[in-house]
Coordinates of C-alpha atoms (C1' of nucleotides) in Angstrom, one line a residue:
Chain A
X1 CA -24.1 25.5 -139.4
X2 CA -26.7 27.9 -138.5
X3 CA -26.9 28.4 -134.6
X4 CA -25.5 25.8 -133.1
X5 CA -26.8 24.8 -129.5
X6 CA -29.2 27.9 -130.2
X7 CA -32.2 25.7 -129.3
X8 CA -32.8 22.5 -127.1
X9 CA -31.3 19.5 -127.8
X10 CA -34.5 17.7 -128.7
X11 CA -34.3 19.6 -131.9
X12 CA -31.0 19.3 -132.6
X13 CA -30.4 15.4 -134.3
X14 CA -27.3 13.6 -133.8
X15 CA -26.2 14.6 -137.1
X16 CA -24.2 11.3 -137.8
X17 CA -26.9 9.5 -140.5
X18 CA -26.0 11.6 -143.4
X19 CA -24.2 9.2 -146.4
X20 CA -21.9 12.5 -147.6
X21 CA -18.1 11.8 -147.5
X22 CA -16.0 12.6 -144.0
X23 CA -14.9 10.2 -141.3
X24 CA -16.8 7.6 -139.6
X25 CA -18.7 8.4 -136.1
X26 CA -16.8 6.2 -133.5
X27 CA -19.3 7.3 -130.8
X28 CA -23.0 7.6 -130.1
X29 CA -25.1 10.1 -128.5
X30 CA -26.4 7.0 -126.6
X31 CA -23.2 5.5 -125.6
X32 CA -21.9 8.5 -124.6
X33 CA -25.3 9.1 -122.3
X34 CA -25.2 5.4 -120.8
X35 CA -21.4 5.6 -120.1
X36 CA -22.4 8.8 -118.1
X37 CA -25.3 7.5 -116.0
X38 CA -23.4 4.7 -115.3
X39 CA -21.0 6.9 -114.1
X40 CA -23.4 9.1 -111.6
X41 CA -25.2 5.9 -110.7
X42 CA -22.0 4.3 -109.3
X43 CA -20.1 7.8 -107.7
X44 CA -22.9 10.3 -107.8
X45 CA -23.2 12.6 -110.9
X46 CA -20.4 15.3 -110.1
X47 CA -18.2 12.2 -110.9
X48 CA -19.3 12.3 -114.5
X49 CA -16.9 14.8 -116.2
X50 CA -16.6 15.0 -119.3
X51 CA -12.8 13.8 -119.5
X52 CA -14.3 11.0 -116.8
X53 CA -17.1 9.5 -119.9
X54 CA -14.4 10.4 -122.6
X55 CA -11.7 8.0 -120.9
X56 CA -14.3 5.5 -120.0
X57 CA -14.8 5.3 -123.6
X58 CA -10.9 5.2 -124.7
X59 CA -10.9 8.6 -126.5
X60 CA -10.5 12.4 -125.6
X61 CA -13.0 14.8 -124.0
X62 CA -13.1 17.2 -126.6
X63 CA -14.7 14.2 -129.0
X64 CA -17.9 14.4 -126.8
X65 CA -18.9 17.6 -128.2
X66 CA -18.8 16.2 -131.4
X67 CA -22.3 14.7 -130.5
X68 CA -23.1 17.0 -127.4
X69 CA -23.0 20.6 -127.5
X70 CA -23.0 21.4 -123.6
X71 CA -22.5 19.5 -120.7
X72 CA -26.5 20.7 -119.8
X73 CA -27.9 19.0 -122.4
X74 CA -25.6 15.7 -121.6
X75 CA -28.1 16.0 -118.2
X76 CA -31.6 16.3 -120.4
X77 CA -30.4 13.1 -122.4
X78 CA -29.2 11.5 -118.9
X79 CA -32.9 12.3 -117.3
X80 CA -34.3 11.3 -120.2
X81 CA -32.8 7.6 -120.6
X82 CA -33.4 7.3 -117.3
X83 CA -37.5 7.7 -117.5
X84 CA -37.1 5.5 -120.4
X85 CA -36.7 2.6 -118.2
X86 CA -40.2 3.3 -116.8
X87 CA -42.5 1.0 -118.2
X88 CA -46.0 1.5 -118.8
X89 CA -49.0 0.4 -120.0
X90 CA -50.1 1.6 -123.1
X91 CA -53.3 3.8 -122.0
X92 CA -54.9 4.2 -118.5
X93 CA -56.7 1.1 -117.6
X94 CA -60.0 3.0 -115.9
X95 CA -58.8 2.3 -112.2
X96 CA -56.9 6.1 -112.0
X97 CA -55.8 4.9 -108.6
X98 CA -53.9 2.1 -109.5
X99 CA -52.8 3.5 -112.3
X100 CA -51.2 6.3 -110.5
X101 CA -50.2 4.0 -107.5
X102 CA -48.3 2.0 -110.3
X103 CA -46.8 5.1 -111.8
X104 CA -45.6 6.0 -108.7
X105 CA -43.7 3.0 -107.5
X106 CA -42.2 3.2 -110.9
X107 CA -40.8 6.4 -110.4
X108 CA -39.7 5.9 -107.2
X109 CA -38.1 2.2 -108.6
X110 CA -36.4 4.5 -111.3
X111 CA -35.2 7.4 -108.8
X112 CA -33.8 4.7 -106.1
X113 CA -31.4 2.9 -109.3
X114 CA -30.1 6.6 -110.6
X115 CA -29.8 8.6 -107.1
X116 CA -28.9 11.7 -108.8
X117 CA -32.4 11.7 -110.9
X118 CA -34.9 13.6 -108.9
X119 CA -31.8 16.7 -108.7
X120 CA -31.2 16.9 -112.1
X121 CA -35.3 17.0 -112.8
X122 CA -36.0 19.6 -110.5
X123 CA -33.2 21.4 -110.9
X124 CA -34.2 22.8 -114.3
X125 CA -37.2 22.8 -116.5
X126 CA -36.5 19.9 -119.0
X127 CA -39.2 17.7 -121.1
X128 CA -37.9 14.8 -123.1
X129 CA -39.7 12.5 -125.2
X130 CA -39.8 10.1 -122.4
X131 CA -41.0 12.1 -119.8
X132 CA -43.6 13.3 -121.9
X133 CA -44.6 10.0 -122.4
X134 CA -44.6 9.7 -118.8
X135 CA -46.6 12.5 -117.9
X136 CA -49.1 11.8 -120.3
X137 CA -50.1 8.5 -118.9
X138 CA -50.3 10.3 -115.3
X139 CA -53.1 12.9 -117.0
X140 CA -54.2 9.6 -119.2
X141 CA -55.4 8.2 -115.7
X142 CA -57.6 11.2 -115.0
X143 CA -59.1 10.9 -118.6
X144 CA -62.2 8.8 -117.4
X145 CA -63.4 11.1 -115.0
X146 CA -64.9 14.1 -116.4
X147 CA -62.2 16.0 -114.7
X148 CA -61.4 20.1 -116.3
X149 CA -58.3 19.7 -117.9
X150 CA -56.6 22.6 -115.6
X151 CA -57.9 20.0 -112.6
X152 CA -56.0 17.3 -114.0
X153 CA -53.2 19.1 -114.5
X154 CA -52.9 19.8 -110.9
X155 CA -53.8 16.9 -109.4
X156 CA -50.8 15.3 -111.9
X157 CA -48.7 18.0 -110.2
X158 CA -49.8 16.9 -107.2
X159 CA -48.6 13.9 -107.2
X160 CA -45.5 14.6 -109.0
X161 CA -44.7 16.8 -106.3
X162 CA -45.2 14.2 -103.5
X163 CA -43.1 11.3 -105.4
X164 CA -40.3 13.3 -105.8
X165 CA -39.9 14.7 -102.5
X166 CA -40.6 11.4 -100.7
X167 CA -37.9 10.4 -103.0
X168 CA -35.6 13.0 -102.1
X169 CA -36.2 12.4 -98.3
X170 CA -35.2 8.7 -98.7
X171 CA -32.0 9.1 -100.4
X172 CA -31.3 12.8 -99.9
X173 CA -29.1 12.4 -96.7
X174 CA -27.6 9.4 -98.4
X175 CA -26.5 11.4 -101.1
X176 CA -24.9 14.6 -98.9
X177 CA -23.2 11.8 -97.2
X178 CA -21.9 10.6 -100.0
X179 CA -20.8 13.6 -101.3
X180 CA -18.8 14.9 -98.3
X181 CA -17.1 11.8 -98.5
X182 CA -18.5 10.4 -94.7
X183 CA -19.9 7.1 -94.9
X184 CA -23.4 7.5 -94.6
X185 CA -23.4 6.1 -90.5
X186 CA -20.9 8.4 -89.6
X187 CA -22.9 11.2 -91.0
X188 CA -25.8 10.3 -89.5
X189 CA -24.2 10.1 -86.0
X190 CA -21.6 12.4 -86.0
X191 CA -22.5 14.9 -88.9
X192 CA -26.3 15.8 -88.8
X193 CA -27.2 13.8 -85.7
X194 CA -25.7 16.1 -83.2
X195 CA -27.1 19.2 -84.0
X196 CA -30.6 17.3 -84.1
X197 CA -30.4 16.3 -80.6
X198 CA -29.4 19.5 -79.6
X199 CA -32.3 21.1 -81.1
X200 CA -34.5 18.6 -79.5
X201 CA -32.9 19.0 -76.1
X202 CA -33.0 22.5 -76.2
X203 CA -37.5 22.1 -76.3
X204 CA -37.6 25.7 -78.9
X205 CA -39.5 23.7 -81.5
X206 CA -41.9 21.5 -79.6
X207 CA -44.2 20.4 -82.7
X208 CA -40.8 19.6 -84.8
X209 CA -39.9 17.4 -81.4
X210 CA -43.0 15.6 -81.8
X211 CA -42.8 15.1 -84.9
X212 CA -39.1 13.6 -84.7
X213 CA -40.2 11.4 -81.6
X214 CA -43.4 10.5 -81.4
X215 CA -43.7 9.1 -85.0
X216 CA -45.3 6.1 -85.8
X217 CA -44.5 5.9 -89.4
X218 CA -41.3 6.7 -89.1
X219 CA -40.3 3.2 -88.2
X220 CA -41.9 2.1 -91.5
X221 CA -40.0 0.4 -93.9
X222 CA -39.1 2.6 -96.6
X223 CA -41.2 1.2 -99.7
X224 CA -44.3 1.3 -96.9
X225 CA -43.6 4.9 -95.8
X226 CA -43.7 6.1 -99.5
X227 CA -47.2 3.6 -100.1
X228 CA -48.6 5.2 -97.0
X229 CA -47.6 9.0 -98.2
X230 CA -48.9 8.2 -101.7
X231 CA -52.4 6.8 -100.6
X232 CA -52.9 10.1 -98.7
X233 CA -52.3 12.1 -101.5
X234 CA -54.6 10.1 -103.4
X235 CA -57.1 10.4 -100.5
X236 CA -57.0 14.0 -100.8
X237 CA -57.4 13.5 -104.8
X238 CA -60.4 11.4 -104.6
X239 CA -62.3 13.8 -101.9
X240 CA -61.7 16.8 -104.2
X241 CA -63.2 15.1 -107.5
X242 CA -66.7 16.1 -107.7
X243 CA -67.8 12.9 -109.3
X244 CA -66.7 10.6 -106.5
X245 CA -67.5 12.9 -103.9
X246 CA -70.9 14.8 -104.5
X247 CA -72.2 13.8 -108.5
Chain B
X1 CA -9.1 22.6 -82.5
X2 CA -10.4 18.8 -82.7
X3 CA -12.6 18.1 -86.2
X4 CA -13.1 21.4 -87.4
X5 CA -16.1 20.7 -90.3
X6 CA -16.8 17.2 -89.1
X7 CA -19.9 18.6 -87.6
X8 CA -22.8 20.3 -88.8
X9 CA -22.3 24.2 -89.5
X10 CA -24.9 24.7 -86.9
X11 CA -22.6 23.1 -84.2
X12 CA -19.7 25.5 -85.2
X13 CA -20.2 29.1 -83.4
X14 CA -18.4 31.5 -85.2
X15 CA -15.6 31.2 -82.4
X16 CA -14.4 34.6 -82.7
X17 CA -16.0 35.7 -79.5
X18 CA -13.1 34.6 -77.1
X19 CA -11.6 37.4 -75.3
X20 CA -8.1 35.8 -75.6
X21 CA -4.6 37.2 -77.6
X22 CA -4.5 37.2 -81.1
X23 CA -5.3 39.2 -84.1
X24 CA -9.3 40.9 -83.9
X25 CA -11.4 39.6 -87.0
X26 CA -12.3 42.0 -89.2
X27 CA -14.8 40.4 -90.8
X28 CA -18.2 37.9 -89.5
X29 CA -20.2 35.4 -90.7
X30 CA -23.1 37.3 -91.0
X31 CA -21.3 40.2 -93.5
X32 CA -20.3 37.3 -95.7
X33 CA -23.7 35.6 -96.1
X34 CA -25.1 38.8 -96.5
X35 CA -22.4 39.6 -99.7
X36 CA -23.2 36.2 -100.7
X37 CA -26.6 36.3 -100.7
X38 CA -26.6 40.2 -102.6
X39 CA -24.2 38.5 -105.3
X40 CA -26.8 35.8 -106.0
X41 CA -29.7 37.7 -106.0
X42 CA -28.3 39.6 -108.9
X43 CA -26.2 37.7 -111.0
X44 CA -27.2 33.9 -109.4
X45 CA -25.9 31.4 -106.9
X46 CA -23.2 30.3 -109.2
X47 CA -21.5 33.8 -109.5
X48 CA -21.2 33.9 -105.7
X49 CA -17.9 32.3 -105.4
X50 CA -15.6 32.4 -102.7
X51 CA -12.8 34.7 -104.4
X52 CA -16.2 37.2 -105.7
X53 CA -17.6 37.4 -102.4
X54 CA -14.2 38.2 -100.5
X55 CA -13.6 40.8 -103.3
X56 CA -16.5 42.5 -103.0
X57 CA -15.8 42.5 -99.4
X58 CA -11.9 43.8 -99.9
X59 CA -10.3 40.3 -99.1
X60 CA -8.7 37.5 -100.4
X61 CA -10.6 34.7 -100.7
X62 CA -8.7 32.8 -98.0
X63 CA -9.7 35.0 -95.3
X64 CA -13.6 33.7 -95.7
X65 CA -12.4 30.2 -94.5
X66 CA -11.8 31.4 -91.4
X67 CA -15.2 32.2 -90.7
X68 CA -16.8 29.7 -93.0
X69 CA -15.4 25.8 -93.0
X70 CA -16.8 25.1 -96.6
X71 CA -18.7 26.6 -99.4
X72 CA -21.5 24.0 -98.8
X73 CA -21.9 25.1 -95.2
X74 CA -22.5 28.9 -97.0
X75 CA -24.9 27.7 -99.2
X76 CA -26.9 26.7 -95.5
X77 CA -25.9 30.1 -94.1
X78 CA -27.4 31.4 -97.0
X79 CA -30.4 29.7 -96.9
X80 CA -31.0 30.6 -93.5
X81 CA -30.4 33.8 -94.0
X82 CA -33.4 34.2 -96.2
X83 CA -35.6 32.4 -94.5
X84 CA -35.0 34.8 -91.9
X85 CA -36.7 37.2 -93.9
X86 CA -40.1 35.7 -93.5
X87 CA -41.6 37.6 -90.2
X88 CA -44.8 35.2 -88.6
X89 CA -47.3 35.8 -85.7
X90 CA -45.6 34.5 -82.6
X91 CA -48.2 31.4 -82.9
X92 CA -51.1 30.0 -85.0
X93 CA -54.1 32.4 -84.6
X94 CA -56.9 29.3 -84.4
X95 CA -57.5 30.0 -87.8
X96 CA -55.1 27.4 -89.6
X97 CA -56.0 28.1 -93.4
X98 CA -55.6 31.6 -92.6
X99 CA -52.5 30.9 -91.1
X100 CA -51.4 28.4 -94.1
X101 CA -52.5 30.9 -96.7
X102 CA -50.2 33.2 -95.5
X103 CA -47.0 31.2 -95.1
X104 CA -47.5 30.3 -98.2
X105 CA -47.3 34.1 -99.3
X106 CA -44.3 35.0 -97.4
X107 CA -42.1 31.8 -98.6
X108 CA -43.6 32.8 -102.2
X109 CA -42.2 36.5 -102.0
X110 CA -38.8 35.2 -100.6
X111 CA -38.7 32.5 -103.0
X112 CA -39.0 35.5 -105.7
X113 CA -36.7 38.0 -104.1
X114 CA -33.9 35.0 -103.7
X115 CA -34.5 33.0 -106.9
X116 CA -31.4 30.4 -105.8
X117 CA -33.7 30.0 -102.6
X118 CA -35.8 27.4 -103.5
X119 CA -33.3 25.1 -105.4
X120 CA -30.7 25.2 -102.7
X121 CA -33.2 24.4 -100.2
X122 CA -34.6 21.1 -102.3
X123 CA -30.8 19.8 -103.3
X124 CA -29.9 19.1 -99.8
X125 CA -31.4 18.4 -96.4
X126 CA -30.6 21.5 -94.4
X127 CA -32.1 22.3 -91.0
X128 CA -31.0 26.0 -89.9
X129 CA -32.6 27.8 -86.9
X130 CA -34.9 30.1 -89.3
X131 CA -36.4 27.0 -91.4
X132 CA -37.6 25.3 -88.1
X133 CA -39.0 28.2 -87.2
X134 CA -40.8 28.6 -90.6
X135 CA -41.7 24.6 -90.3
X136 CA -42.4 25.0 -86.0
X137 CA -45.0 27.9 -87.7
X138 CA -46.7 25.5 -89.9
X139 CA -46.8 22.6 -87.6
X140 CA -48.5 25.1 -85.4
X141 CA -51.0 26.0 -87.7
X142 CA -52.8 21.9 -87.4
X143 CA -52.6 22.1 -83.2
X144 CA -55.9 22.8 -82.8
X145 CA -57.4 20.6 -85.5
X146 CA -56.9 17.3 -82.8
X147 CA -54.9 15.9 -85.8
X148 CA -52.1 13.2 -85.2
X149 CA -48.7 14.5 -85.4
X150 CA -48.0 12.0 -88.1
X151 CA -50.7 13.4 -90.2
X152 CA -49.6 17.0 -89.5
X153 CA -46.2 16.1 -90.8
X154 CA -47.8 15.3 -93.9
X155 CA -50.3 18.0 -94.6
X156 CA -47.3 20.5 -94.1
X157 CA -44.9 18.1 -96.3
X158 CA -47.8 18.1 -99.1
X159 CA -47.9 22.2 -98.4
X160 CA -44.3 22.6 -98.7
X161 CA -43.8 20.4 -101.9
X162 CA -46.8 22.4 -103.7
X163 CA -45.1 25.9 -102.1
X164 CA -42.0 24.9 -103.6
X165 CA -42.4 23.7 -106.8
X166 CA -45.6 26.5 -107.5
X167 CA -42.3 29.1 -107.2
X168 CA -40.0 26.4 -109.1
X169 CA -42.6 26.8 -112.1
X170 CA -42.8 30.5 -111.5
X171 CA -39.2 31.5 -112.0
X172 CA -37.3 28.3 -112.8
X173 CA -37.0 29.2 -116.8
X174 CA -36.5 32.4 -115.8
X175 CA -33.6 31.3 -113.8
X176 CA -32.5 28.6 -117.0
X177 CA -32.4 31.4 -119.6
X178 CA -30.1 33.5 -116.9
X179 CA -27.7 30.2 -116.7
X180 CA -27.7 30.1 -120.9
X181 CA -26.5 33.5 -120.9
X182 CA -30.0 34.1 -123.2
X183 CA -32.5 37.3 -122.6
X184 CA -35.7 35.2 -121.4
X185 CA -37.9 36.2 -124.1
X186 CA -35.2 34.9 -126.8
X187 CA -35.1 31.8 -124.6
X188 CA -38.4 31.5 -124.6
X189 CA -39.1 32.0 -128.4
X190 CA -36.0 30.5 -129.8
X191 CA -34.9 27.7 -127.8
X192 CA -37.8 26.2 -125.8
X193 CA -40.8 27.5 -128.1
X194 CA -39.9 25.4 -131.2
X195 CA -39.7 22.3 -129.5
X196 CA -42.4 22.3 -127.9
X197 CA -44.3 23.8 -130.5
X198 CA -42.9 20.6 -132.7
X199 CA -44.3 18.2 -129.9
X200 CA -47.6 20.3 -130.0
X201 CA -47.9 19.5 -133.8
X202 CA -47.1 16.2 -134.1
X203 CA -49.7 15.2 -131.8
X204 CA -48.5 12.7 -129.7
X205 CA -49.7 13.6 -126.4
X206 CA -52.9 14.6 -127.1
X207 CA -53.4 15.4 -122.7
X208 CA -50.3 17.4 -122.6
X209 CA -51.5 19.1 -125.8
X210 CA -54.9 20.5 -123.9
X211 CA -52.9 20.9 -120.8
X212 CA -50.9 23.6 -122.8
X213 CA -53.6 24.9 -125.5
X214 CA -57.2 24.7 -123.3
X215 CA -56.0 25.9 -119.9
X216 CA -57.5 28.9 -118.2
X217 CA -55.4 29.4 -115.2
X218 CA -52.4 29.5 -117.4
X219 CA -53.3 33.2 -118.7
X220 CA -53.8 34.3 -114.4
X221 CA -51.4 36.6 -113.1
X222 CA -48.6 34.2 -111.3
X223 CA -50.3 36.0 -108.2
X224 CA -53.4 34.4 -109.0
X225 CA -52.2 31.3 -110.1
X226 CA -50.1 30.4 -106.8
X227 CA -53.3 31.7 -104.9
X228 CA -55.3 29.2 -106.9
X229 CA -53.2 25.8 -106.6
X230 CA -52.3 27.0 -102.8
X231 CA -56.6 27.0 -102.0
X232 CA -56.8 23.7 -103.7
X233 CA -53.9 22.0 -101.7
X234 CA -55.7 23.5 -98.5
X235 CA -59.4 22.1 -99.8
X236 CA -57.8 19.2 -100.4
X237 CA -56.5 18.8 -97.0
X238 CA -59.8 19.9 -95.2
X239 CA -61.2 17.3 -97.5
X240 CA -59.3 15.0 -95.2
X241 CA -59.5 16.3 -91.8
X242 CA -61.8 14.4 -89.7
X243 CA -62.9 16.6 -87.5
X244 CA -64.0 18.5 -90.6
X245 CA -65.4 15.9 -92.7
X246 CA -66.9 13.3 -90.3
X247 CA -66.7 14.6 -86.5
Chain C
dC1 C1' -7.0 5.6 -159.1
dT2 C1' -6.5 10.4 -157.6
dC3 C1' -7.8 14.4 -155.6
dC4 C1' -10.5 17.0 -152.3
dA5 C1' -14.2 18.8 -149.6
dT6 C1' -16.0 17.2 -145.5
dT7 C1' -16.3 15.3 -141.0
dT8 C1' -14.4 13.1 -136.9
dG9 C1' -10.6 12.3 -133.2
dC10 C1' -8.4 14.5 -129.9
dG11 C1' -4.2 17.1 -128.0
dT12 C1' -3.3 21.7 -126.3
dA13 C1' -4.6 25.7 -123.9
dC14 C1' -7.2 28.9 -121.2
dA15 C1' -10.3 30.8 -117.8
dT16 C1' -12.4 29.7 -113.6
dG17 C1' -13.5 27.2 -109.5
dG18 C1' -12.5 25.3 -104.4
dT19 C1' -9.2 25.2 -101.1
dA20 C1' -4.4 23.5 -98.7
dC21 C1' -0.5 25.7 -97.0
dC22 C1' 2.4 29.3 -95.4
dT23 C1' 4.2 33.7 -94.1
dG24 C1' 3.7 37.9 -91.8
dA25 C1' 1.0 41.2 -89.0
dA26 C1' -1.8 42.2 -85.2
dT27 C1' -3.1 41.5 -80.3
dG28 C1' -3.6 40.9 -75.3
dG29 C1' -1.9 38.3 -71.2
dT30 C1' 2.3 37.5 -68.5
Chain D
dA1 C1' 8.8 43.7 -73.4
dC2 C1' 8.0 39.3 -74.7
dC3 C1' 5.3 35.6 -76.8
dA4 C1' 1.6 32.4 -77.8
dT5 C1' -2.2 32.9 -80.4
dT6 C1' -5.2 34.4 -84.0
dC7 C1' -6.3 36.6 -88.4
dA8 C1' -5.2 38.4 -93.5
dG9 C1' -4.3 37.0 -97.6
dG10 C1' -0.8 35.7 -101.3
dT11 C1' 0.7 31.6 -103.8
dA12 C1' -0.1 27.3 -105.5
dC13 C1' -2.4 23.0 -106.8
dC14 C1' -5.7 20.4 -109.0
dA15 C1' -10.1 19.8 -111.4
dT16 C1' -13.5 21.5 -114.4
dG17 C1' -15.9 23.0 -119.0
dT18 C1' -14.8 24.1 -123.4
dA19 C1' -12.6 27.1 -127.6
dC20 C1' -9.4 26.2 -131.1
dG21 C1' -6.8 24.0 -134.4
dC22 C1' -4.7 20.3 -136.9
dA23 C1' -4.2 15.5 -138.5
dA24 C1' -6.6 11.4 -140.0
dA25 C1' -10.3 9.2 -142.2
dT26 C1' -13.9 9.0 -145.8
dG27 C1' -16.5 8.8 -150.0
dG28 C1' -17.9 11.3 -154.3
dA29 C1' -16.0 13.6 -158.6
dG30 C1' -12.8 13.6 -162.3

DNA sequence: CTCCATTTGCGTACATGGTACCTGAATGGT
DNA sequence: ACCATTCAGGTACCATGTACGCAAATGGAG
């Protein structure tokens, strides 16, 4: 084989459809990425070894590199059956902000069921088919209003950034708990809790004080804090589009 | 000692400042996160290991753990240690997008020089001394703007989001090709160019299509190009500043 | 049916990582 | 001079990704 692994795995097939002679495939590319996010959705996603998928299947974890070349690109295929439970509409409906308020609930519905999702998307520059897909019904949404592509693009990014931080704020500490093995009240209290109260005791960051104690929103419920973040940013979309704002 | 790395790192003092018997330290927390933090500037976070860093330093790797609880806890030693690096005017000049503008800058040029910065700093929730001071700064830049703390919290989240991911995009391929092991123009041309180019072809997402044929800021100097997204993050918010918009 | 090139299954092995534990050396108060 | 205390760092353990190699399965060619 020329180059194996050379290039992304989006442009390497599985390899297992030709009808020459050799041994039946046992295994799937897909099985093999389910088994794993089921894995790092149950005991986060350093719990997803490659010997760990292998003997949740019954076999060895050498036979997973029959079907995928590096542990990395096991993470693009994971990301990418993850945004494939996103479900859309076909094209943009003409209200952009729905369609984006939809898009984002989605997301965030997709990054609360697989808590090691936003990581893993930021943490490298990836694009499967299926965030494609995704991404092109967030710049769909601006296609109605006369908007420069390179405006669009930001806005998109915009929002993008927003989802997945407010994302990474709700479940972050949840995670770190999880992952130095403190149950996620114990961390709060005796891990990170501590040193917050000392920093607000000690008065050297007045505005961060404020901003830890006088909150309003911070009582929200979760799904209302994230609404409330993502109408702002949509606020600050609408009053930059020209054609809303001054036509 | 009772819970040693129960508690925050920030909560530990180094505790070799006792004037009691024993052996001097030869060694402090400061000299290791600095080895650290050389090691990952020029090689990458993951080449900083424990047994690296204490060789470089003429140690066994052991030794560190006496000044250091965990690796995790170095990672935020690390982190603050470069955000140490980013000097500000004791407080907001009056002038906040001036003042905005050029935190933006500084974290940019830090977030270059330490390219492990930014992903660290987004894969946990970390809270060192030098990032409130960074954050206290940027709070400090809405004071005089009568704005509720609430809202200020979420102009300088929407800030910090586009800061962050504006240097992700700048240097996180860069960073992928390092981790691959591939020089960055092979990377570019032989394992992400194809693939995309193939997506490109077939024409299935027409808006990401234009978004990478038709865009003018994507030939800017990166300069240029943070300069640009950073203004429009900052007309966006003045967009949404009463006491700008409506008084 | 028999052979054989081809492909998969997977055990073995290696390099590398974090870090628990232990021994010995250094140090300052009594 | 003794000794509790603290640090240096070697050894060891376990987990990880994955290179390599061989046996088993498979379907076409003769």
């Amino acid at each position: 084989m020329a180059d194996e692994g050379a290039t992304s795995i989006w442009m390497q097939p599985e390899g297992h459809e030709r009808s020459g002679p050799g041994r039946r495939p046992g295994y799937s590319r897909e099985q093999i990425t389910r088994t794993a996010v089921r894995i790092a959705d149950a005991e986060g996603v350093e719990a997803a070894t490659m010997r760990r998928i292998a003997g949740e299947l019954g076999t060895g974890a050498m036979s997973l590199y029959r079907y995928v070349p590096r542990r990395d690109d096991l993470f693009d295929l994971m990301i990418d059956l993850a945004m494939s439970g996103i479900e859309l509409p076909d094209g943009p409906s003409g209200d952009w902000r729905g369609d984006l308020t939809l898009l984002g609930r989605r997301i965030r519905a997709v990054g609360l069921r697989h808590p090691w999702l936003i990581a893993l998307l930021t943490s490298r520059p990836t694009l499967g088919p299926s965030l494609l897909r995704v991404h092109e019904f967030a710049l769909g949404a601006f296609s109605g209003t006369g908007l420069d592509i390179d405006d669009i693009t930001g806005f998109v990014g915009m929002l993008n950034d927003y989802v997945h931080s407010a994302i990474r704020r709700e479940i972050g500490w949840l995670e770190e708990a999880r992952r130095t093995g403190l149950d996620p009240e114990r961390w709060k209290r005796d891990y990170m809790g501590p040193y917050v109260r000392q920093v607000v005791e000690s008065g050297a960051f007045p505005l961060f004080n404020r901003s830890v104690l006088d909150s309003r929103t911070a009582h929200l419920a979760p799904e209302e804090r994230f609404r409330h973040g993502l109408d702002r940013i949509l606020d600050a979309i609408a009053a930059l589009i020209p054609s809303l704002c001054s036509p």
